[in-house]
Short mmCIF file of N, CA and C in Angstrom, two decimals:
data_model
loop_
_atom_site.label_atom_id
_atom_site.label_comp_id
_atom_site.label_asym_id
_atom_site.label_seq_id
_atom_site.Cartn_x
_atom_site.Cartn_y
_atom_site.Cartn_z
N MET A 1 0.84 -1.19 0.00
CA MET A 1 0.00 0.00 0.00
C MET A 1 0.89 1.25 0.00
N ILE A 2 0.54 2.21 -0.82
CA ILE A 2 1.26 3.48 -0.93
C ILE A 2 0.93 4.33 0.30
N THR A 3 1.95 4.97 0.86
CA THR A 3 1.76 5.84 2.02
C THR A 3 2.06 7.29 1.64
N GLY A 4 1.71 8.19 2.52
CA GLY A 4 2.04 9.60 2.32
C GLY A 4 3.54 9.80 2.22
N THR A 5 4.30 9.05 2.99
CA THR A 5 5.77 9.12 2.93
C THR A 5 6.27 8.74 1.54
N ASP A 6 5.66 7.71 0.93
CA ASP A 6 6.04 7.29 -0.43
C ASP A 6 5.76 8.42 -1.43
N ILE A 7 4.61 9.05 -1.29
CA ILE A 7 4.24 10.14 -2.20
C ILE A 7 5.21 11.30 -2.07
N VAL A 8 5.54 11.69 -0.85
CA VAL A 8 6.47 12.80 -0.63
C VAL A 8 7.86 12.44 -1.17
N ARG A 9 8.31 11.23 -0.93
CA ARG A 9 9.62 10.81 -1.44
C ARG A 9 9.66 10.91 -2.97
N GLU A 10 8.61 10.43 -3.63
CA GLU A 10 8.56 10.51 -5.09
C GLU A 10 8.48 11.96 -5.54
N ALA A 11 7.64 12.77 -4.89
CA ALA A 11 7.51 14.18 -5.27
C ALA A 11 8.85 14.90 -5.12
N ARG A 12 9.58 14.59 -4.07
CA ARG A 12 10.89 15.23 -3.88
C ARG A 12 11.86 14.85 -4.99
N SER A 13 11.70 13.69 -5.57
CA SER A 13 12.59 13.29 -6.67
C SER A 13 12.33 14.14 -7.93
N TRP A 14 11.24 14.88 -7.95
CA TRP A 14 10.90 15.78 -9.06
C TRP A 14 11.46 17.19 -8.86
N ILE A 15 11.99 17.49 -7.68
CA ILE A 15 12.51 18.83 -7.42
C ILE A 15 13.59 19.18 -8.44
N GLY A 16 13.46 20.37 -9.00
CA GLY A 16 14.38 20.82 -10.05
C GLY A 16 13.84 20.60 -11.45
N THR A 17 12.79 19.79 -11.61
CA THR A 17 12.18 19.56 -12.92
C THR A 17 11.65 20.89 -13.44
N PRO A 18 12.01 21.28 -14.68
CA PRO A 18 11.55 22.56 -15.21
C PRO A 18 10.02 22.63 -15.37
N PHE A 19 9.48 23.84 -15.28
CA PHE A 19 8.06 24.06 -15.53
C PHE A 19 7.79 23.93 -17.02
N ARG A 20 6.81 23.12 -17.38
CA ARG A 20 6.36 22.97 -18.77
C ARG A 20 4.85 22.71 -18.74
N TRP A 21 4.08 23.57 -19.44
CA TRP A 21 2.63 23.39 -19.49
C TRP A 21 2.30 22.00 -19.99
N GLN A 22 1.35 21.34 -19.33
CA GLN A 22 0.76 20.06 -19.69
C GLN A 22 1.76 18.92 -19.78
N ALA A 23 2.94 19.07 -19.23
CA ALA A 23 3.92 17.99 -19.23
C ALA A 23 3.90 17.28 -17.88
N SER A 24 4.45 16.06 -17.86
CA SER A 24 4.47 15.29 -16.61
C SER A 24 5.62 14.28 -16.62
N VAL A 25 6.82 14.76 -16.96
CA VAL A 25 7.98 13.88 -17.04
C VAL A 25 9.07 14.40 -16.10
N ARG A 26 9.38 13.61 -15.08
CA ARG A 26 10.41 13.98 -14.10
C ARG A 26 11.72 14.29 -14.81
N GLY A 27 12.31 15.42 -14.46
CA GLY A 27 13.59 15.85 -15.01
C GLY A 27 13.48 16.55 -16.35
N VAL A 28 12.34 16.40 -17.03
CA VAL A 28 12.14 17.01 -18.36
C VAL A 28 11.21 18.20 -18.26
N GLY A 29 10.05 18.04 -17.59
CA GLY A 29 9.13 19.15 -17.45
C GLY A 29 7.79 18.72 -16.91
N CYS A 30 7.15 19.63 -16.17
CA CYS A 30 5.79 19.40 -15.68
C CYS A 30 5.19 20.73 -15.24
N ASP A 31 3.88 20.75 -15.16
CA ASP A 31 3.18 21.85 -14.49
C ASP A 31 2.65 21.28 -13.18
N CYS A 32 1.86 22.05 -12.44
CA CYS A 32 1.43 21.58 -11.11
C CYS A 32 0.56 20.33 -11.21
N LYS A 33 -0.32 20.28 -12.19
CA LYS A 33 -1.16 19.09 -12.37
C LYS A 33 -0.34 17.92 -12.87
N GLY A 34 0.63 18.20 -13.74
CA GLY A 34 1.52 17.15 -14.24
C GLY A 34 2.37 16.56 -13.14
N LEU A 35 2.74 17.36 -12.16
CA LEU A 35 3.50 16.85 -11.01
C LEU A 35 2.65 15.83 -10.24
N VAL A 36 1.41 16.19 -9.94
CA VAL A 36 0.53 15.28 -9.20
C VAL A 36 0.28 14.01 -10.02
N TYR A 37 -0.03 14.18 -11.30
CA TYR A 37 -0.26 13.02 -12.17
C TYR A 37 1.00 12.17 -12.30
N GLY A 38 2.15 12.82 -12.50
CA GLY A 38 3.40 12.09 -12.67
C GLY A 38 3.78 11.28 -11.45
N VAL A 39 3.58 11.86 -10.28
CA VAL A 39 3.86 11.14 -9.03
C VAL A 39 2.96 9.91 -8.94
N ALA A 40 1.66 10.08 -9.23
CA ALA A 40 0.72 8.95 -9.19
C ALA A 40 1.12 7.88 -10.20
N ARG A 41 1.51 8.30 -11.38
CA ARG A 41 1.92 7.35 -12.43
C ARG A 41 3.17 6.58 -12.00
N GLU A 42 4.17 7.29 -11.49
CA GLU A 42 5.41 6.64 -11.08
C GLU A 42 5.19 5.64 -9.95
N LEU A 43 4.24 5.92 -9.07
CA LEU A 43 3.94 5.02 -7.96
C LEU A 43 2.89 3.98 -8.33
N GLN A 44 2.44 4.02 -9.58
CA GLN A 44 1.42 3.10 -10.09
C GLN A 44 0.16 3.12 -9.23
N MET A 45 -0.24 4.32 -8.86
CA MET A 45 -1.46 4.49 -8.07
C MET A 45 -2.67 4.35 -8.98
N PRO A 46 -3.77 3.78 -8.48
CA PRO A 46 -4.95 3.59 -9.32
C PRO A 46 -5.54 4.90 -9.85
N GLU A 47 -5.31 6.01 -9.16
CA GLU A 47 -5.86 7.30 -9.60
C GLU A 47 -5.18 7.85 -10.85
N ALA A 48 -4.01 7.35 -11.19
CA ALA A 48 -3.21 7.95 -12.25
C ALA A 48 -3.95 8.02 -13.58
N CYS A 49 -4.59 6.95 -14.00
CA CYS A 49 -5.28 6.95 -15.29
C CYS A 49 -6.40 7.97 -15.33
N SER A 50 -7.20 8.04 -14.28
CA SER A 50 -8.30 8.98 -14.23
C SER A 50 -7.81 10.42 -14.14
N LEU A 51 -6.73 10.63 -13.38
CA LEU A 51 -6.16 11.98 -13.27
C LEU A 51 -5.78 12.51 -14.64
N HIS A 52 -5.09 11.70 -15.41
CA HIS A 52 -4.65 12.13 -16.73
C HIS A 52 -5.85 12.44 -17.62
N ALA A 53 -6.84 11.55 -17.62
CA ALA A 53 -8.01 11.74 -18.48
C ALA A 53 -8.79 12.98 -18.10
N ARG A 54 -8.93 13.25 -16.82
CA ARG A 54 -9.78 14.36 -16.38
C ARG A 54 -9.05 15.69 -16.34
N MET A 55 -7.74 15.69 -16.28
CA MET A 55 -7.01 16.95 -16.10
C MET A 55 -6.08 17.28 -17.25
N ALA A 56 -6.09 16.50 -18.31
CA ALA A 56 -5.11 16.71 -19.36
C ALA A 56 -5.43 17.87 -20.29
N ASP A 57 -6.69 18.16 -20.53
CA ASP A 57 -7.05 19.15 -21.54
C ASP A 57 -7.39 20.50 -20.92
N TYR A 58 -6.39 21.30 -20.69
CA TYR A 58 -6.60 22.64 -20.18
C TYR A 58 -5.57 23.55 -20.84
N ARG A 59 -5.78 24.81 -20.69
CA ARG A 59 -4.87 25.80 -21.29
C ARG A 59 -4.24 26.61 -20.17
N THR A 60 -3.73 27.77 -20.50
CA THR A 60 -3.10 28.59 -19.47
C THR A 60 -4.10 29.11 -18.44
N VAL A 61 -5.38 29.13 -18.80
CA VAL A 61 -6.42 29.47 -17.84
C VAL A 61 -7.18 28.18 -17.53
N VAL A 62 -7.11 27.76 -16.30
CA VAL A 62 -7.71 26.50 -15.89
C VAL A 62 -9.18 26.72 -15.54
N ASP A 63 -10.04 25.87 -16.07
CA ASP A 63 -11.47 25.92 -15.76
C ASP A 63 -11.66 25.32 -14.37
N GLU A 64 -12.02 26.16 -13.41
CA GLU A 64 -12.14 25.72 -12.01
C GLU A 64 -13.15 24.58 -11.87
N LYS A 65 -14.25 24.64 -12.59
CA LYS A 65 -15.27 23.59 -12.49
C LYS A 65 -14.70 22.24 -12.94
N LEU A 66 -14.00 22.22 -14.06
CA LEU A 66 -13.41 20.98 -14.54
C LEU A 66 -12.32 20.48 -13.60
N LEU A 67 -11.53 21.40 -13.06
CA LEU A 67 -10.48 21.02 -12.12
C LEU A 67 -11.10 20.37 -10.89
N ARG A 68 -12.14 20.98 -10.35
CA ARG A 68 -12.81 20.42 -9.16
C ARG A 68 -13.42 19.05 -9.46
N GLN A 69 -13.98 18.88 -10.64
CA GLN A 69 -14.55 17.58 -11.01
C GLN A 69 -13.46 16.51 -11.04
N GLY A 70 -12.31 16.86 -11.62
CA GLY A 70 -11.20 15.93 -11.66
C GLY A 70 -10.69 15.58 -10.27
N ILE A 71 -10.63 16.56 -9.40
CA ILE A 71 -10.18 16.33 -8.04
C ILE A 71 -11.18 15.46 -7.29
N GLU A 72 -12.46 15.79 -7.39
CA GLU A 72 -13.48 15.02 -6.67
C GLU A 72 -13.55 13.58 -7.13
N ALA A 73 -13.18 13.30 -8.38
CA ALA A 73 -13.19 11.93 -8.89
C ALA A 73 -12.05 11.09 -8.32
N ASN A 74 -11.00 11.73 -7.86
CA ASN A 74 -9.80 11.00 -7.44
C ASN A 74 -9.40 11.17 -5.99
N PHE A 75 -10.02 12.12 -5.31
CA PHE A 75 -9.62 12.45 -3.95
C PHE A 75 -10.84 12.61 -3.05
N VAL A 76 -10.58 12.52 -1.75
CA VAL A 76 -11.59 12.76 -0.72
C VAL A 76 -11.17 14.02 0.01
N GLN A 77 -12.09 14.97 0.12
CA GLN A 77 -11.75 16.22 0.81
C GLN A 77 -11.54 15.97 2.30
N ILE A 78 -10.52 16.62 2.87
CA ILE A 78 -10.17 16.45 4.28
C ILE A 78 -10.01 17.83 4.91
N GLU A 79 -10.04 17.86 6.22
CA GLU A 79 -9.89 19.12 6.94
C GLU A 79 -8.43 19.50 7.14
N THR A 80 -7.62 18.56 7.59
CA THR A 80 -6.24 18.85 7.93
C THR A 80 -5.31 17.97 7.10
N PRO A 81 -4.48 18.57 6.25
CA PRO A 81 -3.61 17.75 5.39
C PRO A 81 -2.49 17.07 6.16
N GLU A 82 -2.12 15.91 5.66
CA GLU A 82 -0.97 15.16 6.14
C GLU A 82 -0.03 14.97 4.95
N ALA A 83 1.19 14.58 5.24
CA ALA A 83 2.18 14.38 4.18
C ALA A 83 1.61 13.47 3.09
N GLY A 84 1.75 13.91 1.84
CA GLY A 84 1.27 13.16 0.69
C GLY A 84 -0.08 13.60 0.17
N ASP A 85 -0.80 14.40 0.94
CA ASP A 85 -2.10 14.89 0.49
C ASP A 85 -1.91 15.99 -0.56
N VAL A 86 -2.97 16.26 -1.30
CA VAL A 86 -2.92 17.26 -2.37
C VAL A 86 -3.65 18.51 -1.92
N LEU A 87 -3.04 19.65 -2.19
CA LEU A 87 -3.61 20.94 -1.84
C LEU A 87 -4.14 21.62 -3.09
N LEU A 88 -5.31 22.20 -2.99
CA LEU A 88 -5.90 23.02 -4.05
C LEU A 88 -5.78 24.46 -3.59
N LEU A 89 -5.12 25.29 -4.40
CA LEU A 89 -4.81 26.66 -4.00
C LEU A 89 -5.25 27.67 -5.04
N ARG A 90 -5.36 28.91 -4.60
CA ARG A 90 -5.67 30.02 -5.50
C ARG A 90 -4.37 30.67 -5.97
N LEU A 91 -4.33 31.02 -7.22
CA LEU A 91 -3.30 31.91 -7.76
C LEU A 91 -4.06 33.17 -8.13
N GLY A 92 -3.79 34.25 -7.43
CA GLY A 92 -4.62 35.44 -7.60
C GLY A 92 -6.01 35.12 -7.06
N ARG A 93 -7.01 35.37 -7.86
CA ARG A 93 -8.39 35.09 -7.43
C ARG A 93 -8.89 33.73 -7.90
N ARG A 94 -8.12 33.07 -8.75
CA ARG A 94 -8.58 31.82 -9.36
C ARG A 94 -8.07 30.59 -8.62
N VAL A 95 -8.99 29.66 -8.36
CA VAL A 95 -8.61 28.37 -7.81
C VAL A 95 -8.11 27.53 -8.98
N GLN A 96 -6.78 27.33 -9.04
CA GLN A 96 -6.24 26.64 -10.21
C GLN A 96 -4.89 25.99 -9.97
N HIS A 97 -4.44 25.90 -8.75
CA HIS A 97 -3.09 25.42 -8.49
C HIS A 97 -3.12 24.19 -7.58
N LEU A 98 -2.29 23.20 -7.89
CA LEU A 98 -2.17 22.00 -7.08
C LEU A 98 -0.76 21.91 -6.51
N ALA A 99 -0.67 21.35 -5.32
CA ALA A 99 0.62 21.09 -4.68
C ALA A 99 0.49 19.81 -3.87
N ILE A 100 1.60 19.21 -3.58
CA ILE A 100 1.64 18.03 -2.71
C ILE A 100 2.18 18.49 -1.35
N TYR A 101 1.38 18.27 -0.32
CA TYR A 101 1.78 18.66 1.03
C TYR A 101 2.88 17.71 1.50
N SER A 102 4.00 18.27 1.93
CA SER A 102 5.13 17.43 2.35
C SER A 102 5.27 17.38 3.86
N GLY A 103 4.39 18.07 4.57
CA GLY A 103 4.39 18.02 6.03
C GLY A 103 5.05 19.24 6.65
N PHE A 104 4.75 19.47 7.90
CA PHE A 104 5.37 20.55 8.68
C PHE A 104 5.29 21.91 7.99
N GLY A 105 4.12 22.18 7.36
CA GLY A 105 3.89 23.48 6.74
C GLY A 105 4.63 23.70 5.42
N HIS A 106 5.02 22.63 4.73
CA HIS A 106 5.73 22.73 3.46
C HIS A 106 4.95 22.02 2.36
N MET A 107 5.22 22.42 1.13
CA MET A 107 4.57 21.79 -0.02
C MET A 107 5.55 21.71 -1.19
N ILE A 108 5.28 20.79 -2.10
CA ILE A 108 6.07 20.59 -3.31
C ILE A 108 5.18 20.99 -4.48
N HIS A 109 5.69 21.89 -5.36
CA HIS A 109 4.85 22.42 -6.44
C HIS A 109 5.70 23.15 -7.47
N THR A 110 5.04 23.57 -8.53
CA THR A 110 5.64 24.43 -9.54
C THR A 110 4.53 25.26 -10.18
N TYR A 111 4.88 26.43 -10.71
CA TYR A 111 3.90 27.23 -11.41
C TYR A 111 4.59 28.23 -12.33
N SER A 112 3.86 28.62 -13.35
CA SER A 112 4.36 29.58 -14.32
C SER A 112 4.52 30.95 -13.66
N GLY A 113 5.61 31.63 -13.96
CA GLY A 113 5.84 32.93 -13.39
C GLY A 113 6.33 32.87 -11.96
N GLY A 114 6.56 31.67 -11.48
CA GLY A 114 7.06 31.48 -10.12
C GLY A 114 8.46 30.91 -10.19
N PRO A 115 8.66 29.79 -9.53
CA PRO A 115 10.01 29.23 -9.51
C PRO A 115 10.43 28.64 -10.85
N ASP A 116 9.47 28.41 -11.76
CA ASP A 116 9.73 27.83 -13.08
C ASP A 116 10.43 26.48 -13.00
N ARG A 117 10.29 25.82 -11.85
CA ARG A 117 10.79 24.46 -11.66
C ARG A 117 10.08 23.91 -10.42
N VAL A 118 10.14 22.62 -10.23
CA VAL A 118 9.53 22.03 -9.03
C VAL A 118 10.41 22.38 -7.83
N VAL A 119 9.76 22.87 -6.77
CA VAL A 119 10.45 23.25 -5.54
C VAL A 119 9.66 22.73 -4.34
N GLU A 120 10.34 22.64 -3.22
CA GLU A 120 9.67 22.41 -1.95
C GLU A 120 9.79 23.72 -1.19
N SER A 121 8.66 24.26 -0.79
CA SER A 121 8.69 25.57 -0.14
C SER A 121 7.79 25.58 1.08
N GLU A 122 8.09 26.50 1.97
CA GLU A 122 7.25 26.72 3.14
C GLU A 122 5.96 27.38 2.67
N MET A 123 4.85 26.95 3.24
CA MET A 123 3.58 27.56 2.86
C MET A 123 3.51 29.00 3.35
N GLY A 124 3.90 29.24 4.57
CA GLY A 124 3.88 30.60 5.09
C GLY A 124 2.51 31.22 5.01
N ARG A 125 2.47 32.51 5.25
CA ARG A 125 1.19 33.22 5.26
C ARG A 125 0.57 33.29 3.87
N ALA A 126 1.37 33.60 2.85
CA ALA A 126 0.81 33.79 1.51
C ALA A 126 0.14 32.51 0.99
N TRP A 127 0.86 31.39 1.02
CA TRP A 127 0.27 30.15 0.52
C TRP A 127 -0.79 29.63 1.48
N GLY A 128 -0.61 29.83 2.77
CA GLY A 128 -1.64 29.43 3.72
C GLY A 128 -2.96 30.14 3.45
N ASN A 129 -2.88 31.42 3.14
CA ASN A 129 -4.09 32.18 2.80
C ASN A 129 -4.67 31.79 1.45
N ALA A 130 -3.84 31.24 0.56
CA ALA A 130 -4.28 30.84 -0.77
C ALA A 130 -4.92 29.45 -0.77
N LEU A 131 -4.81 28.73 0.34
CA LEU A 131 -5.34 27.37 0.40
C LEU A 131 -6.86 27.37 0.29
N ASP A 132 -7.36 26.67 -0.71
CA ASP A 132 -8.79 26.50 -0.90
C ASP A 132 -9.28 25.26 -0.17
N SER A 133 -8.56 24.14 -0.34
CA SER A 133 -8.99 22.87 0.26
C SER A 133 -7.85 21.87 0.19
N ALA A 134 -7.99 20.80 0.99
CA ALA A 134 -7.00 19.72 1.03
C ALA A 134 -7.70 18.41 0.70
N TRP A 135 -6.96 17.51 0.03
CA TRP A 135 -7.55 16.30 -0.52
C TRP A 135 -6.63 15.09 -0.30
N ARG A 136 -7.24 13.97 0.04
CA ARG A 136 -6.49 12.71 0.21
C ARG A 136 -6.83 11.78 -0.95
N TRP A 137 -5.84 11.09 -1.46
CA TRP A 137 -6.02 10.12 -2.53
C TRP A 137 -7.06 9.08 -2.11
N LYS A 138 -8.00 8.76 -2.98
CA LYS A 138 -9.05 7.78 -2.64
C LYS A 138 -8.44 6.44 -2.24
N SER A 139 -7.38 6.04 -2.90
CA SER A 139 -6.78 4.74 -2.57
C SER A 139 -6.15 4.74 -1.18
N MET A 140 -5.85 5.90 -0.64
CA MET A 140 -5.28 6.01 0.70
C MET A 140 -6.36 6.25 1.75
N ALA A 141 -7.52 6.72 1.33
CA ALA A 141 -8.59 7.06 2.26
C ALA A 141 -9.43 5.85 2.63
N ALA A 142 -9.29 4.79 1.87
CA ALA A 142 -10.14 3.60 2.11
C ALA A 142 -9.74 2.88 3.38
#
């Protein structure tokens, strides 16, 4: 069974991967959704196929409704995130960003106009205020 520690370990192996829209290849490129999908794929998690199908077709402006549908199909909403859970965040006023919570107030993510690569960063006040919701993988919630 995959654990939150396994997810964080895999996500950390993506640190330094360049930002690339709609990509999901460790060391080559990914966006925030591609990071989540790529981690699931590498760990052979059952959610990986559905994540790709539901989240693959978007542009630089993410449709919040479609993003939420994809998340709800693969995750269970939770109150308090633990290592390995997925965070849904706002960039500006739009809910459109995903990150993997790595524990102790840190997350692993990437975004355009930001670090332009996968990083692990402290959530701090800015990201804490941007948090919309936290989600646990369905295969881990059972």
